[in-house]
Coordinates of C-alpha atoms and ligand atoms in Angstrom, one line a residue:
M315 CA -45.9 86.2 195.5
K316 CA -44.4 85.9 192.0
P317 CA -46.5 86.8 189.0
A318 CA -48.1 83.9 187.0
Q319 CA -45.3 81.6 186.1
F320 CA -44.7 79.6 182.9
I321 CA -43.3 76.2 183.8
T322 CA -42.4 73.4 181.4
L323 CA -41.8 69.7 181.9
D324 CA -39.5 68.0 179.4
G325 CA -37.2 65.0 178.8
I326 CA -36.7 62.1 176.5
D327 CA -39.5 59.6 175.9
G328 CA -39.8 57.2 178.8
A329 CA -38.4 59.7 181.3
G330 CA -41.6 59.5 183.5
K331 CA -43.4 62.7 182.5
S332 CA -46.9 61.3 183.1
T333 CA -46.2 60.2 186.7
N334 CA -44.5 63.4 187.5
L335 CA -47.1 65.7 186.0
A336 CA -49.4 64.2 188.6
V337 CA -46.9 65.2 191.3
I338 CA -46.9 68.7 189.9
K339 CA -50.7 68.8 189.8
A340 CA -50.9 67.7 193.4
W341 CA -48.4 70.3 194.5
F342 CA -50.4 73.1 192.9
E343 CA -53.6 71.8 194.5
Q344 CA -51.9 71.6 197.9
H345 CA -50.8 75.2 197.7
N346 CA -54.2 76.3 196.3
L347 CA -52.6 78.1 193.3
P348 CA -54.5 78.6 190.1
V349 CA -52.9 76.6 187.3
L350 CA -53.5 75.5 183.8
F351 CA -52.0 72.2 182.5
T352 CA -51.4 72.0 178.8
R353 CA -49.1 70.1 176.3
E354 CA -47.1 70.4 173.1
P355 CA -47.5 69.6 170.4
G356 CA -51.1 70.4 171.1
G357 CA -53.0 72.6 173.6
T358 CA -55.4 74.1 171.0
P359 CA -57.8 72.5 168.5
L360 CA -55.3 73.2 165.7
G361 CA -52.4 72.1 167.8
E362 CA -54.0 68.8 168.6
E363 CA -54.7 68.1 164.9
L364 CA -51.1 68.9 164.1
R365 CA -50.1 66.5 167.0
S366 CA -52.0 63.6 165.5
L367 CA -50.3 64.2 162.2
L368 CA -46.8 64.6 163.8
L369 CA -47.1 61.5 165.9
N370 CA -48.7 59.3 163.3
P371 CA -46.1 56.8 162.0
E372 CA -47.9 56.9 158.6
T373 CA -47.2 60.6 158.1
Q374 CA -44.6 61.5 155.4
V375 CA -43.0 64.8 156.5
S376 CA -39.7 66.4 155.7
L377 CA -37.4 67.4 158.7
R378 CA -37.9 71.1 158.1
T379 CA -41.6 70.8 157.7
E380 CA -41.7 68.8 161.0
T381 CA -39.8 71.7 162.7
L382 CA -42.1 74.3 161.2
L383 CA -45.2 72.4 162.3
M384 CA -43.9 72.2 165.9
F385 CA -43.5 76.0 165.8
A386 CA -46.9 76.5 164.1
A387 CA -48.7 74.6 166.8
R388 CA -46.6 76.5 169.4
Q389 CA -47.5 79.9 168.0
Q390 CA -51.2 79.2 168.3
H391 CA -50.7 77.7 171.7
I392 CA -48.9 80.7 173.1
E393 CA -51.4 83.2 171.6
D394 CA -54.6 81.4 172.4
V395 CA -53.9 79.6 175.6
I396 CA -50.6 80.3 177.4
L397 CA -50.5 84.1 177.3
P398 CA -54.2 84.7 178.1
A399 CA -53.9 82.4 181.1
L400 CA -50.7 84.1 182.4
N401 CA -52.3 87.5 181.8
E402 CA -55.2 86.4 184.1
G403 CA -52.7 85.5 186.8
I404 CA -53.0 81.7 186.2
H405 CA -49.8 79.7 186.3
V406 CA -49.2 77.5 183.2
V407 CA -47.5 74.1 183.2
S408 CA -46.8 72.8 179.7
D409 CA -45.9 69.1 179.1
R410 CA -43.1 69.9 176.7
F411 CA -42.1 73.1 175.0
T412 CA -39.3 74.6 172.8
D413 CA -36.6 72.5 174.5
A414 CA -38.2 69.5 172.8
T415 CA -37.7 71.1 169.4
Y416 CA -34.0 71.7 170.2
A417 CA -33.6 68.2 171.5
Y418 CA -35.7 66.2 168.9
Q419 CA -35.4 68.3 165.7
G420 CA -32.0 69.8 166.6
G421 CA -30.2 67.0 168.4
G422 CA -32.2 64.1 167.0
R423 CA -32.8 65.2 163.4
H424 CA -29.7 67.4 162.9
I425 CA -31.7 70.6 162.2
P426 CA -29.1 73.4 162.9
L427 CA -29.7 74.7 166.4
S428 CA -29.2 78.3 165.0
D429 CA -32.2 77.7 162.7
I430 CA -34.3 76.6 165.7
E431 CA -33.2 79.7 167.6
T432 CA -34.3 81.9 164.7
L433 CA -37.7 80.3 164.7
E434 CA -37.9 80.6 168.5
N435 CA -37.1 84.3 168.4
W436 CA -39.7 84.8 165.6
V437 CA -42.5 82.9 167.2
Q438 CA -41.8 83.7 170.9
G439 CA -40.1 87.1 170.9
S440 CA -38.5 87.2 174.3
F441 CA -41.1 84.8 175.8
R442 CA -39.3 81.9 177.6
P443 CA -40.3 79.5 180.4
D444 CA -39.6 80.8 183.9
L445 CA -38.6 77.3 184.9
T446 CA -38.0 74.0 183.1
I447 CA -38.1 70.7 185.0
L448 CA -36.0 68.3 182.9
L449 CA -36.5 64.6 183.8
D450 CA -33.5 62.6 183.0
V451 CA -33.0 58.8 182.8
P452 CA -30.2 56.7 181.2
L453 CA -30.9 55.7 177.7
E454 CA -31.5 52.0 178.5
V455 CA -34.3 53.0 180.9
S456 CA -35.9 55.2 178.3
L457 CA -35.7 52.5 175.6
N458 CA -37.0 49.9 177.9
R459 CA -40.1 52.0 178.8
I460 CA -40.7 52.9 175.1
T461 CA -40.5 49.2 174.2
R462 CA -43.1 48.4 176.8
S463 CA -45.6 51.0 175.3
R464 CA -48.2 49.3 173.2
E465 CA -48.2 51.3 170.0
K466 CA -45.1 53.4 169.2
D467 CA -45.6 56.9 167.8
R468 CA -43.5 58.3 165.0
F469 CA -40.8 59.5 167.4
E470 CA -40.8 56.4 169.6
Q471 CA -39.9 54.3 166.5
E472 CA -36.5 56.0 166.2
E473 CA -33.4 54.1 167.0
A474 CA -31.1 54.3 170.1
E475 CA -28.6 56.8 168.6
F476 CA -31.5 59.3 167.9
F477 CA -32.4 59.2 171.6
T478 CA -28.8 59.5 172.7
R479 CA -28.6 62.8 170.7
V480 CA -31.9 64.0 172.1
R481 CA -30.9 63.4 175.7
H482 CA -27.5 65.0 175.1
T483 CA -29.0 68.1 173.7
Y484 CA -31.4 68.5 176.6
L485 CA -28.6 68.1 179.1
Q486 CA -26.4 70.5 177.2
R487 CA -29.1 73.2 177.2
A488 CA -29.7 72.7 181.0
A489 CA -26.0 72.9 181.7
K490 CA -25.8 76.2 179.7
H491 CA -28.6 77.9 181.7
P492 CA -28.6 76.2 185.2
E493 CA -30.7 79.0 186.7
K494 CA -33.6 78.1 184.4
Y495 CA -33.5 74.3 184.6
A496 CA -34.0 71.8 187.4
V497 CA -32.5 68.5 186.1
I498 CA -34.1 65.6 188.0
N499 CA -32.8 62.1 187.8
S500 CA -36.1 60.2 187.5
N501 CA -34.4 56.8 187.5
R502 CA -35.0 56.5 191.2
E503 CA -37.7 55.6 193.7
K504 CA -40.9 57.5 192.9
G505 CA -41.0 59.1 196.3
D506 CA -37.4 60.5 196.0
V507 CA -38.3 62.0 192.6
R508 CA -41.4 63.5 194.0
N509 CA -39.5 65.1 196.9
D510 CA -37.1 66.7 194.4
I511 CA -39.9 68.0 192.3
E512 CA -41.7 69.4 195.3
Q513 CA -38.5 71.0 196.6
T514 CA -37.9 72.6 193.2
L515 CA -41.4 74.1 193.2
N516 CA -41.1 75.3 196.8
R517 CA -37.8 77.0 196.0
H518 CA -39.1 78.5 192.7
F519 CA -42.2 79.9 194.4
Q520 CA -40.3 80.7 197.6
L521 CA -42.8 78.7 199.7
E522 CA -42.4 76.6 202.8
P523 CA -42.8 72.9 202.4
K524 CA -46.4 71.6 203.2
L525 CA -46.3 68.9 205.8
Ligands
TMP906 P1 -45.3 63.1 174.3 O1 -45.9 64.4 174.6 O2 -46.2 61.9 174.5 O3 -44.0 62.9 174.9 O4 -45.1 63.0 172.7 C1 -44.7 64.0 172.0 C2 -43.6 63.6 171.0 O5 -43.3 64.7 170.2 C3 -42.3 63.3 171.7 O6 -41.8 62.1 171.1 C4 -41.4 64.4 171.5 C5 -41.9 65.0 170.2 N1 -41.7 66.5 170.1 C6 -40.8 67.0 169.2 O7 -40.2 66.2 168.4 N2 -40.6 68.3 169.0 C7 -41.3 69.2 169.8 O8 -41.1 70.4 169.7 C8 -42.3 68.7 170.8 C9 -43.0 69.7 171.6 C10 -42.4 67.3 170.8

């Protein structure tokens, strides 16, 4: 069996993270593997406070400050939550991680990717996810789902071009490191998406499918 794994789930807003997190949870339960579910920005008391600020449409924040706050929350999260769990042999699944900073602050907000890489190296050293499940939907599907959400957060209020850049950046990163990413088209029947996620996890953990 592999040592404790760090798995992240990412994708543009409206890509179906909540539904598919439940699928991942069920898979871990089925296989009786110890796992901790967490999220970014957030995951610690400080991180959750930063999350409220970052998602609040009233917050006035510069683009660089926004980027730094994402990494500030992340540093605390890694140190207080992620690494301690992994060191105890508990797998960790994070709802978003550094790919989101590349996609939203880099792609969406035009912060140079090389600056994000510098912060990534400073905050994380060589620590990276073992596997990233990237949920992908066409832009229209994402925008439709966002429109249906009751109250839009600060990111969901962005216009279509912003999300086009976000999606493009995610896909570009996945294409560059195919061994680290499972790109899953989540614009399909829920059961088909679930099968793909289960197969991805079976393959990653080298386990037989559970019938
Ligand atoms: P969500 O977890 O409900 O998707 O909301 C988090 C929002 O924060 C989402 O719109 C993406 C955004 N975000 C960034 O812009 N940069 C980041 O590094 C992270 C983790 C999230």
